[in-house]
């Protein structure tokens, strides 16, 4: 029954998505096609997740979603988002360290830091500052699509001279209009009392859909949201990270490490491409589950086609008892299932996850999988190739007594092998151009401890729980939508009531004025 309700809910969402696209085409595109970047329009017509994001944020009210889409796409063209690069932003902005991405909160959401004390109001640079923020958001959206951010305003040592209400309102609009569903939380840390009035105004800008996401925290309270490993010392944390530029601090890959040190070829290649990062980077560690791995040191083995052919013979054994993913990311080279998350729990059946890669090209596609926590996980196969039209099952399992964390990430890399022949995978990855590599990231979701299944006939208690959650979420969305419409109607009624009261007061005043004038004329006569 739950599965049937979930299916009906998905059909309703699909209808809403199609209605939104059709109405946007009929009501907005026919007037003028020059208002928008054609690349954004094309993405709107093909990316279901993008349209659903607008609908979800506007509680599935199509009219409201269309207004958001119109405003968002116009803004994207005005700021040239599709062509915005690091070189198009003034270098001094990156050097200040006023805005950057680094670390994760306790729910596994990336942290977007704003150092308020480093911001000074300047009308001459406000446009560049807005593009600077847009650059970071767009960069993250491409790297981790569908994954929310936690915004942290570090108010330490800041004062009224650092508050630029126009700039703050722009940041609010970025999450309220331009990047729907992007905001996990907005945390204001260590705010001086003198700024209370300013932030009351900010709360009014957020709107009802985002007001619950605004959190005020002191230094002692911030660890409720962010662990000490990702907090600077002045917030009571232990994170040794210090911002510096270049390179950008969220560049993702460390050099792969083996027992004898870095692999020289990979080291040279990665350093040339600028893919090195510090503590919170994804470890460039394609690793084999059959190799003993010491903590923090990983053997990087590029398996040959022959060895992976042998592995495929054991695919049935590897995937036995592993839950199949329910969602799919449609990529240019590979379809990746699941689309966003690998779910791990404490139960025996919850310590393994399945990644399914499906080749959608006419050539062989080489792939490899990396992770931020190579000491925790085993991936098999971690590196191989996929034939045209074929699929590969990859089993990701927790090693020993390791526990998954929301901060853990996986990266699937893929590149088309146009002239495969007998080319070794290791050499192929050294030679392939970075521009030809498809990247897709997966985050980890930690399942809560579930009660034992009531019936032995149920194959997957996790799927049942997920179905129930989906049904509940759909119901809540409908209730919130009804509440929103009722609130709008009540606001309209209150406005009409205020107008009527105003008119009555005016009439009373006119009557009093007439009586006064009448009395005056009678006294004169």
Short mmCIF file of C-alpha atoms in Angstrom, two decimals:
data_model
loop_
_atom_site.label_atom_id
_atom_site.label_comp_id
_atom_site.label_asym_id
_atom_site.label_seq_id
_atom_site.Cartn_x
_atom_site.Cartn_y
_atom_site.Cartn_z
CA UNK A 1 0.00 0.00 0.00
CA UNK A 2 2.83 2.37 0.91
CA UNK A 3 4.59 1.58 -2.37
CA UNK A 4 1.35 2.37 -4.28
CA UNK A 5 0.98 5.72 -2.49
CA UNK A 6 4.62 6.54 -3.20
CA UNK A 7 4.12 5.69 -6.87
CA UNK A 8 1.06 7.96 -7.04
CA UNK A 9 3.05 10.72 -5.32
CA UNK A 10 5.83 10.40 -7.88
CA UNK A 11 3.28 10.57 -10.71
CA UNK A 12 1.81 13.76 -9.21
CA UNK A 13 5.28 15.33 -9.09
CA UNK A 14 5.96 14.30 -12.69
CA UNK A 15 2.70 15.96 -13.77
CA UNK A 16 3.64 19.14 -11.90
CA UNK A 17 7.06 19.15 -13.55
CA UNK A 18 5.56 18.73 -17.01
CA UNK A 19 2.91 21.40 -16.34
CA UNK A 20 5.61 23.82 -15.17
CA UNK A 21 7.70 23.25 -18.29
CA UNK A 22 4.76 23.61 -20.65
CA UNK A 23 3.48 26.78 -19.01
CA UNK A 24 6.98 28.30 -18.95
CA UNK A 25 7.27 27.60 -22.67
CA UNK A 26 3.84 29.06 -23.46
CA UNK A 27 3.76 32.01 -21.06
CA UNK A 28 7.39 33.15 -20.83
CA UNK A 29 9.39 31.92 -23.81
CA UNK A 30 6.97 33.14 -26.48
CA UNK A 31 7.20 36.75 -25.30
CA UNK A 32 10.97 36.92 -25.60
CA UNK A 33 13.69 34.31 -25.93
CA UNK A 34 16.42 36.91 -25.36
CA UNK A 35 15.63 37.28 -21.65
CA UNK A 36 17.36 33.98 -20.85
CA UNK A 37 20.53 32.08 -21.68
CA UNK A 38 19.56 29.26 -24.06
CA UNK A 39 21.69 26.84 -22.02
CA UNK A 40 19.58 27.52 -18.92
CA UNK A 41 16.36 27.05 -20.89
CA UNK A 42 17.62 23.73 -22.26
CA UNK A 43 18.58 22.56 -18.78
CA UNK A 44 15.13 23.50 -17.49
CA UNK A 45 13.57 21.33 -20.18
CA UNK A 46 15.75 18.28 -19.45
CA UNK A 47 16.67 18.37 -15.74
CA UNK A 48 13.75 17.08 -13.64
CA UNK A 49 15.60 17.73 -10.37
CA UNK A 50 15.99 21.42 -11.22
CA UNK A 51 12.27 21.93 -11.87
CA UNK A 52 11.34 19.86 -8.82
CA UNK A 53 13.64 22.05 -6.73
CA UNK A 54 11.66 25.17 -7.65
CA UNK A 55 8.35 23.37 -7.08
CA UNK A 56 9.37 22.00 -3.69
CA UNK A 57 10.62 25.38 -2.50
CA UNK A 58 7.31 26.97 -3.52
CA UNK A 59 5.25 24.14 -1.98
CA UNK A 60 4.23 22.79 -5.40
CA UNK A 61 2.39 25.98 -6.37
CA UNK A 62 3.15 26.18 -10.11
CA UNK A 63 2.39 29.92 -10.41
CA UNK A 64 4.89 30.75 -7.66
CA UNK A 65 7.48 28.36 -9.09
CA UNK A 66 7.20 29.99 -12.53
CA UNK A 67 7.85 33.42 -11.03
CA UNK A 68 10.96 32.05 -9.35
CA UNK A 69 12.19 30.42 -12.56
CA UNK A 70 11.66 33.62 -14.54
CA UNK A 71 13.54 35.76 -12.00
CA UNK A 72 16.29 33.17 -11.56
CA UNK A 73 16.98 32.68 -15.27
CA UNK A 74 17.07 36.43 -15.90
CA UNK A 75 19.57 36.83 -13.07
CA UNK A 76 21.73 34.01 -14.46
CA UNK A 77 21.93 35.74 -17.84
CA UNK A 78 22.60 39.17 -16.30
CA UNK A 79 25.54 37.79 -14.30
CA UNK A 80 26.74 35.47 -17.07
CA UNK A 81 26.69 32.46 -14.75
CA UNK A 82 27.35 29.89 -17.46
CA UNK A 83 30.56 31.67 -18.48
CA UNK A 84 31.66 32.88 -15.02
CA UNK A 85 35.18 31.63 -14.27
CA UNK A 86 37.83 32.20 -11.63
CA UNK A 87 39.71 34.54 -13.97
CA UNK A 88 36.65 36.77 -14.41
CA UNK A 89 36.66 37.66 -10.69
CA UNK A 90 39.18 40.25 -9.40
CA UNK A 91 42.07 38.38 -7.79
CA UNK A 92 42.06 40.55 -4.66
CA UNK A 93 38.61 39.21 -3.74
CA UNK A 94 39.93 35.65 -3.52
CA UNK A 95 42.96 36.87 -1.57
CA UNK A 96 40.86 38.48 1.18
CA UNK A 97 39.37 35.15 2.31
CA UNK A 98 36.05 36.83 3.08
CA UNK A 99 34.07 34.04 1.39
CA UNK A 100 35.02 30.39 0.87
CA UNK A 101 33.86 26.77 1.07
CA UNK A 102 35.44 24.51 3.67
CA UNK A 103 34.40 21.62 5.91
CA UNK A 104 31.05 20.05 6.76
CA UNK A 105 28.40 20.38 9.44
CA UNK A 106 27.22 17.43 11.53
CA UNK A 107 24.63 16.52 8.90
CA UNK A 108 27.28 16.33 6.19
CA UNK A 109 26.39 19.61 4.47
CA UNK A 110 29.24 21.68 3.03
CA UNK A 111 30.03 24.88 4.96
CA UNK A 112 29.92 28.22 3.12
CA UNK A 113 31.84 30.73 5.26
CA UNK A 114 31.34 34.50 5.33
CA UNK A 115 33.95 36.37 7.41
CA UNK A 116 31.92 39.50 8.12
CA UNK A 117 34.78 41.53 9.59
CA UNK A 118 36.54 41.40 6.20
CA UNK A 119 33.62 42.98 4.35
CA UNK A 120 33.39 46.74 3.94
CA UNK A 121 30.53 48.48 2.16
CA UNK A 122 31.67 49.91 -1.17
CA UNK A 123 29.25 50.76 -3.97
CA UNK A 124 32.05 50.63 -6.54
CA UNK A 125 32.73 46.93 -5.92
CA UNK A 126 29.25 45.66 -5.02
CA UNK A 127 28.65 44.12 -8.49
CA UNK A 128 31.96 42.24 -8.40
CA UNK A 129 31.17 41.01 -4.87
CA UNK A 130 27.82 39.69 -6.03
CA UNK A 131 29.51 37.84 -8.90
CA UNK A 132 32.07 36.52 -6.40
CA UNK A 133 29.33 34.89 -4.30
CA UNK A 134 27.61 33.60 -7.45
CA UNK A 135 30.89 32.05 -8.60
CA UNK A 136 31.19 29.98 -5.42
CA UNK A 137 27.54 28.87 -5.53
CA UNK A 138 27.64 27.93 -9.20
CA UNK A 139 30.93 26.07 -8.73
CA UNK A 140 29.50 24.03 -5.88
CA UNK A 141 26.22 23.40 -7.73
CA UNK A 142 28.14 21.82 -10.61
CA UNK A 143 30.36 19.74 -8.32
CA UNK A 144 27.68 18.48 -5.94
CA UNK A 145 24.28 18.95 -7.63
CA UNK A 146 21.31 18.61 -5.33
CA UNK A 147 23.41 18.77 -2.15
CA UNK A 148 22.59 21.65 0.23
CA UNK A 149 24.92 24.14 1.90
CA UNK A 150 25.12 25.45 5.44
CA UNK A 151 25.93 29.18 5.42
CA UNK A 152 28.00 30.42 8.38
CA UNK A 153 28.23 34.15 9.10
CA UNK A 154 31.29 34.54 11.35
CA UNK A 155 30.51 37.81 13.15
CA UNK A 156 33.65 37.80 15.36
CA UNK A 157 35.27 41.25 15.64
CA UNK A 158 32.67 42.78 13.30
CA UNK A 159 30.73 46.01 13.76
CA UNK A 160 28.14 48.20 12.08
CA UNK A 161 30.67 49.31 9.45
CA UNK A 162 30.82 45.69 8.21
CA UNK A 163 27.08 45.36 7.66
CA UNK A 164 25.96 46.00 4.09
CA UNK A 165 22.21 45.38 4.00
CA UNK A 166 22.06 45.37 0.19
CA UNK A 167 24.75 42.66 0.05
CA UNK A 168 23.06 40.61 2.78
CA UNK A 169 19.73 40.83 0.95
CA UNK A 170 21.45 39.60 -2.22
CA UNK A 171 22.84 36.58 -0.35
CA UNK A 172 19.35 35.85 0.99
CA UNK A 173 17.92 36.03 -2.54
CA UNK A 174 20.58 33.64 -3.82
CA UNK A 175 19.10 30.92 -1.64
CA UNK A 176 15.51 32.14 -1.68
CA UNK A 177 15.17 32.52 -5.47
CA UNK A 178 18.23 31.65 -7.52
CA UNK A 179 19.28 28.34 -5.90
CA UNK A 180 16.12 26.67 -4.52
CA UNK A 181 16.57 23.88 -1.96
CA UNK A 182 20.25 24.84 -1.65
CA UNK A 183 20.04 26.16 1.89
CA UNK A 184 20.30 23.70 4.76
CA UNK A 185 20.86 26.26 7.54
CA UNK A 186 22.06 29.83 7.93
CA UNK A 187 24.02 30.16 11.18
CA UNK A 188 24.84 33.57 12.64
CA UNK A 189 27.77 33.07 15.04
CA UNK A 190 28.74 35.41 17.87
CA UNK A 191 26.60 38.34 16.76
CA UNK A 192 27.22 41.64 18.63
CA UNK A 193 24.11 42.95 20.38
CA UNK A 194 24.35 46.21 18.47
CA UNK A 195 23.41 44.35 15.27
CA UNK A 196 20.15 42.87 16.59
CA UNK A 197 18.00 45.39 14.74
CA UNK A 198 19.75 44.69 11.43
CA UNK A 199 19.20 40.95 11.68
CA UNK A 200 15.53 41.41 12.55
CA UNK A 201 15.20 43.01 9.13
CA UNK A 202 17.08 40.06 7.58
CA UNK A 203 14.58 37.63 9.15
CA UNK A 204 11.75 39.46 7.41
CA UNK A 205 13.51 38.96 4.06
CA UNK A 206 13.85 35.21 4.44
CA UNK A 207 10.15 34.42 4.11
CA UNK A 208 8.21 31.61 5.81
CA UNK A 209 9.85 28.82 3.80
CA UNK A 210 13.32 29.73 5.05
CA UNK A 211 12.80 31.41 8.42
CA UNK A 212 13.17 28.09 10.27
CA UNK A 213 16.61 27.66 8.71
CA UNK A 214 18.03 30.77 10.43
CA UNK A 215 20.00 29.89 13.58
CA UNK A 216 21.72 32.22 16.06
CA UNK A 217 24.56 30.66 18.03
CA UNK A 218 27.21 31.77 20.49
CA UNK A 219 30.71 30.28 20.53
CA UNK A 220 29.57 27.70 23.04
CA UNK A 221 26.45 26.78 21.04
CA UNK A 222 27.97 26.49 17.56
CA UNK A 223 29.15 22.91 18.22
CA UNK A 224 25.49 21.91 18.26
CA UNK A 225 25.64 22.27 14.47
CA UNK A 226 29.32 21.85 13.55
CA UNK A 227 31.87 19.47 15.04
CA UNK A 228 35.11 20.91 16.48
CA UNK A 229 37.15 19.33 13.67
CA UNK A 230 35.66 21.89 11.24
CA UNK A 231 35.59 24.92 13.58
CA UNK A 232 38.42 27.48 13.88
CA UNK A 233 40.12 27.92 17.28
CA UNK A 234 38.34 31.23 18.02
CA UNK A 235 35.07 29.24 17.97
CA UNK A 236 36.43 26.57 20.28
CA UNK A 237 37.34 24.22 17.43
CA UNK A 238 40.44 22.27 16.48
CA UNK A 239 40.53 22.86 12.70
CA UNK A 240 44.06 23.94 11.68
CA UNK A 241 42.82 25.19 8.29
CA UNK A 242 44.04 28.65 7.31
CA UNK A 243 42.71 30.27 4.18
CA UNK A 244 45.22 31.08 1.47
CA UNK A 245 44.99 31.76 -2.24
CA UNK A 246 45.87 30.34 -4.72
CA UNK A 247 44.61 27.62 -5.06
CA UNK A 248 40.93 27.71 -4.15
CA UNK A 249 40.49 25.95 -0.80
CA UNK A 250 37.81 23.53 -1.99
CA UNK A 251 39.91 22.02 -4.79
CA UNK A 252 39.32 18.40 -4.30
CA UNK A 253 42.10 15.90 -4.75
CA UNK A 254 45.12 14.86 -2.74
CA UNK A 255 47.93 12.93 -4.37
CA UNK A 256 47.42 9.16 -4.07
CA UNK A 257 49.63 7.52 -1.48
CA UNK A 258 51.01 4.00 -1.31
CA UNK A 259 53.28 2.37 1.29
CA UNK A 260 56.40 3.61 -0.50
CA UNK A 261 55.20 7.19 -1.03
CA UNK A 262 53.38 9.01 -3.81
CA UNK A 263 52.97 7.49 -7.24
CA UNK A 264 55.22 9.78 -9.27
CA UNK A 265 53.28 9.84 -12.54
CA UNK A 266 49.99 10.65 -10.86
CA UNK A 267 51.67 13.19 -8.62
CA UNK A 268 53.08 15.11 -11.55
CA UNK A 269 49.82 14.99 -13.47
CA UNK A 270 47.65 16.12 -10.56
CA UNK A 271 49.97 18.96 -9.57
CA UNK A 272 49.89 20.29 -13.12
CA UNK A 273 46.10 20.23 -13.16
CA UNK A 274 45.82 22.00 -9.80
CA UNK A 275 43.78 19.30 -8.10
CA UNK A 276 45.58 19.24 -4.75
CA UNK A 277 43.89 20.19 -1.50
CA UNK A 278 44.36 20.06 2.26
CA UNK A 279 42.43 18.43 5.03
CA UNK A 280 38.87 18.31 3.73
CA UNK A 281 39.73 17.12 0.22
CA UNK A 282 38.64 13.93 -1.42
CA UNK A 283 41.50 11.47 -1.13
CA UNK A 284 42.58 10.35 -4.57
CA UNK A 285 42.48 6.73 -3.59
CA UNK A 286 41.15 4.15 -5.98
CA UNK A 287 41.79 1.08 -3.94
CA UNK A 288 41.34 -2.67 -4.17
CA UNK A 289 39.42 -4.52 -1.47
CA UNK A 290 41.84 -7.43 -1.61
CA UNK A 291 44.85 -5.32 -0.58
CA UNK A 292 45.62 -4.77 3.10
CA UNK A 293 45.44 -1.04 3.71
CA UNK A 294 47.02 0.79 6.62
CA UNK A 295 45.14 3.75 8.10
CA UNK A 296 45.60 6.92 6.01
CA UNK A 297 47.77 5.00 3.48
CA UNK A 298 46.16 3.48 0.43
CA UNK A 299 47.53 1.27 -2.33
CA UNK A 300 46.39 2.86 -5.58
CA UNK A 301 45.98 -0.04 -8.02
CA UNK A 302 44.73 0.52 -11.53
CA UNK A 303 43.39 -2.95 -12.35
CA UNK A 304 43.89 -4.19 -15.87
CA UNK A 305 40.99 -5.31 -18.02
CA UNK A 306 41.99 -8.95 -17.53
CA UNK A 307 41.86 -8.81 -13.73
CA UNK A 308 38.52 -7.02 -13.80
CA UNK A 309 37.12 -9.66 -16.15
CA UNK A 310 37.86 -12.17 -13.40
CA UNK A 311 36.10 -9.92 -10.91
CA UNK A 312 32.99 -9.82 -13.05
CA UNK A 313 32.67 -13.55 -12.65
CA UNK A 314 32.20 -12.97 -8.92
CA UNK A 315 29.66 -10.15 -9.38
CA UNK A 316 26.74 -12.29 -8.26
CA UNK A 317 28.53 -13.20 -5.05
CA UNK A 318 29.59 -9.62 -4.35
CA UNK A 319 26.14 -8.11 -4.80
CA UNK A 320 24.23 -10.78 -2.90
CA UNK A 321 22.20 -9.17 -0.10
CA UNK A 322 23.16 -5.64 -1.16
CA UNK A 323 20.25 -3.21 -1.47
CA UNK A 324 19.66 -1.91 -4.99
CA UNK A 325 19.62 1.89 -5.48
CA UNK A 326 16.29 3.54 -6.30
CA UNK A 327 17.43 6.79 -7.97
CA UNK A 328 19.62 7.55 -10.99
CA UNK A 329 21.80 10.46 -12.09
CA UNK A 330 21.80 10.85 -15.89
CA UNK A 331 25.36 11.68 -16.93
CA UNK A 332 26.91 12.36 -20.36
CA UNK A 333 28.99 9.16 -20.21
CA UNK A 334 27.52 7.08 -17.40
CA UNK A 335 24.22 6.86 -15.59
CA UNK A 336 25.01 6.58 -11.87
CA UNK A 337 22.69 4.89 -9.37
CA UNK A 338 22.02 6.07 -6.70
CA UNK A 339 21.84 9.70 -7.76
CA UNK A 340 22.97 11.37 -4.53
CA UNK A 341 23.48 9.18 -1.46
CA UNK A 342 24.90 5.89 -0.25
CA UNK A 343 23.00 4.79 2.86
CA UNK A 344 24.84 2.89 5.59
CA UNK A 345 23.57 1.64 8.94
CA UNK A 346 24.57 -0.58 11.85
CA UNK A 347 22.74 -3.70 10.66
CA UNK A 348 24.57 -6.43 8.77
CA UNK A 349 22.57 -5.76 5.60
CA UNK A 350 23.28 -2.03 5.92
CA UNK A 351 27.08 -2.18 5.81
CA UNK A 352 27.18 -2.56 2.04
CA UNK A 353 25.90 -0.33 -0.74
CA UNK A 354 25.64 -0.83 -4.46
CA UNK A 355 26.67 1.67 -7.13
CA UNK A 356 25.45 0.82 -10.64
CA UNK A 357 27.21 2.46 -13.58
CA UNK A 358 25.56 2.23 -17.02
CA UNK A 359 27.44 3.20 -20.17
CA UNK A 360 25.32 5.48 -22.40
CA UNK A 361 27.98 6.02 -25.09
CA UNK A 362 29.09 4.04 -28.15
CA UNK A 363 32.61 3.51 -26.78
CA UNK A 364 34.22 1.88 -23.78
CA UNK A 365 34.18 4.13 -20.70
CA UNK A 366 36.91 3.89 -18.08
CA UNK A 367 35.90 4.66 -14.49
CA UNK A 368 37.38 4.81 -11.01
CA UNK A 369 35.95 5.53 -7.57
CA UNK A 370 37.57 7.66 -4.87
CA UNK A 371 36.60 8.55 -1.32
CA UNK A 372 37.38 11.00 1.46
CA UNK A 373 37.77 8.12 3.95
CA UNK A 374 39.87 5.38 2.29
CA UNK A 375 40.58 3.72 5.64
CA UNK A 376 36.85 3.10 6.23
CA UNK A 377 35.63 1.66 2.95
CA UNK A 378 36.39 -1.09 0.47
CA UNK A 379 35.27 -0.64 -3.14
CA UNK A 380 35.16 -3.44 -5.69
CA UNK A 381 35.82 -2.93 -8.50
CA UNK A 382 37.43 0.42 -7.76
CA UNK A 383 38.74 0.92 -11.29
CA UNK A 384 37.78 -0.71 -14.57
CA UNK A 385 35.95 -0.02 -17.81
CA UNK A 386 32.37 -0.45 -18.97
CA UNK A 387 31.39 -1.71 -22.42
CA UNK A 388 28.94 0.27 -24.61
CA UNK A 389 25.36 -0.24 -23.41
CA UNK A 390 26.52 -2.38 -20.47
CA UNK A 391 26.34 -1.88 -16.70
CA UNK A 392 28.82 -2.50 -13.89
CA UNK A 393 27.90 -3.21 -10.27
CA UNK A 394 30.26 -1.67 -7.69
CA UNK A 395 30.01 -2.82 -4.08
CA UNK A 396 31.01 -0.30 -1.40
CA UNK A 397 31.40 -1.89 2.04
CA UNK A 398 32.43 -0.65 5.47
CA UNK A 399 35.74 -2.14 6.55
CA UNK A 400 36.03 -3.88 9.93
CA UNK A 401 34.20 -1.98 12.66
CA UNK A 402 34.24 1.35 10.82
CA UNK A 403 31.18 3.57 10.98
CA UNK A 404 29.92 5.74 8.13
CA UNK A 405 29.75 9.50 8.62
CA UNK A 406 27.64 12.17 6.85
CA UNK A 407 30.91 13.97 6.08
CA UNK A 408 32.19 11.06 3.95
CA UNK A 409 32.11 11.52 0.18
CA UNK A 410 32.62 9.33 -2.89
CA UNK A 411 33.67 10.52 -6.32
CA UNK A 412 32.93 8.59 -9.52
CA UNK A 413 35.25 9.59 -12.37
CA UNK A 414 34.67 8.48 -15.96
CA UNK A 415 36.28 9.09 -19.34
CA UNK A 416 35.48 7.78 -22.80
CA UNK A 417 38.06 5.41 -24.34
CA UNK A 418 37.66 6.16 -28.03
CA UNK A 419 40.62 4.00 -29.03
CA UNK A 420 40.73 1.46 -26.23
CA UNK A 421 42.75 -1.38 -27.81
CA UNK A 422 45.16 -2.87 -25.30
CA UNK A 423 45.76 0.44 -23.50
CA UNK A 424 46.48 0.07 -19.80
CA UNK A 425 44.05 1.89 -17.52
CA UNK A 426 46.83 3.46 -15.45
CA UNK A 427 48.40 5.00 -18.55
CA UNK A 428 45.00 6.04 -19.89
CA UNK A 429 44.22 8.08 -16.76
CA UNK A 430 47.62 9.78 -16.95
CA UNK A 431 47.07 10.78 -20.59
CA UNK A 432 43.39 11.73 -20.60
CA UNK A 433 42.57 15.44 -20.59
CA UNK A 434 40.85 16.81 -17.50
CA UNK A 435 38.18 18.41 -19.70
CA UNK A 436 37.09 14.97 -20.92
CA UNK A 437 36.56 13.52 -17.42
CA UNK A 438 33.02 13.26 -16.05
CA UNK A 439 32.79 13.59 -12.26
CA UNK A 440 29.85 12.74 -10.03
CA UNK A 441 29.82 12.89 -6.25
CA UNK A 442 27.91 10.84 -3.74
CA UNK A 443 27.46 11.65 -0.08
CA UNK A 444 26.92 9.21 2.79
CA UNK A 445 23.64 8.96 4.64
CA UNK A 446 23.71 7.29 8.04
CA UNK A 447 20.56 5.29 8.71
CA UNK A 448 19.01 5.41 12.15
CA UNK A 449 18.67 2.13 14.00
CA UNK A 450 15.53 0.45 12.76
CA UNK A 451 13.20 -1.92 14.59
CA UNK A 452 13.27 -5.54 13.38
CA UNK A 453 10.93 -6.23 10.49
CA UNK A 454 7.57 -7.61 11.63
CA UNK A 455 7.36 -10.04 8.74
CA UNK A 456 10.15 -12.26 7.37
CA UNK A 457 8.61 -11.85 3.91
CA UNK A 458 9.81 -8.23 3.75
CA UNK A 459 13.03 -8.15 1.77
CA UNK A 460 14.10 -4.63 2.63
CA UNK A 461 12.97 -2.88 5.82
CA UNK A 462 14.98 0.16 4.77
CA UNK A 463 12.97 0.52 1.58
CA UNK A 464 9.73 0.28 3.61
CA UNK A 465 10.93 3.04 5.93
CA UNK A 466 11.97 5.16 2.96
CA UNK A 467 8.52 4.69 1.38
CA UNK A 468 6.85 5.76 4.63
CA UNK A 469 9.07 8.82 4.84
CA UNK A 470 8.29 9.73 1.24
CA UNK A 471 4.56 9.38 1.90
CA UNK A 472 4.83 11.52 5.03
CA UNK A 473 6.90 14.15 3.21
CA UNK A 474 4.34 14.33 0.40
CA UNK A 475 1.50 14.72 2.89
CA UNK A 476 3.39 17.43 4.79
CA UNK A 477 4.09 19.29 1.56
CA UNK A 478 0.37 19.29 0.74
CA UNK A 479 -0.55 20.53 4.22
CA UNK A 480 2.10 23.27 4.00
CA UNK A 481 0.79 24.28 0.58
CA UNK A 482 -2.77 24.55 1.97
CA UNK A 483 -1.51 26.54 4.95
CA UNK A 484 0.38 28.87 2.64
CA UNK A 485 -2.71 29.53 0.52
CA UNK A 486 -4.85 30.09 3.64
CA UNK A 487 -2.22 32.49 4.99
CA UNK A 488 -2.27 34.43 1.71
CA UNK A 489 -6.07 34.65 1.81
CA UNK A 490 -5.99 35.76 5.46
CA UNK A 491 -3.42 38.43 4.63
CA UNK A 492 -5.68 39.63 1.79
CA UNK A 493 -8.68 39.74 4.14
CA UNK A 494 -6.69 41.64 6.75
CA UNK A 495 -5.56 44.13 4.13
CA UNK A 496 -9.16 44.70 2.98
CA UNK A 497 -10.21 45.03 6.59
CA UNK A 498 -7.54 47.67 7.23
CA UNK A 499 -8.63 49.59 4.12
CA UNK A 500 -12.28 49.54 5.27
CA UNK A 501 -11.31 50.71 8.75
CA UNK A 502 -9.31 53.51 7.17
CA UNK A 503 -12.29 54.57 5.06
CA UNK A 504 -14.57 54.55 8.12
CA UNK A 505 -12.10 56.75 10.01
CA UNK A 506 -11.97 59.16 7.08
CA UNK A 507 -15.80 59.35 6.97
CA UNK A 508 -15.93 59.94 10.72
CA UNK A 509 -13.35 62.71 10.39
CA UNK A 510 -15.35 64.31 7.54
CA UNK A 511 -18.54 64.16 9.61
CA UNK A 512 -16.81 65.82 12.54
CA UNK A 513 -15.41 68.48 10.24
CA UNK A 514 -18.86 69.15 8.79
CA UNK A 515 -20.39 69.43 12.27
CA UNK A 516 -17.63 71.80 13.33
CA UNK A 517 -18.13 73.99 10.26
CA UNK A 518 -21.93 73.93 10.75
CA UNK A 519 -21.57 74.98 14.38
CA UNK A 520 -19.21 77.77 13.42
CA UNK A 521 -21.61 79.14 10.79
CA UNK A 522 -24.53 79.06 13.22
CA UNK A 523 -22.53 81.01 15.82
CA UNK A 524 -21.58 83.63 13.23
CA UNK A 525 -25.21 84.05 12.14
#
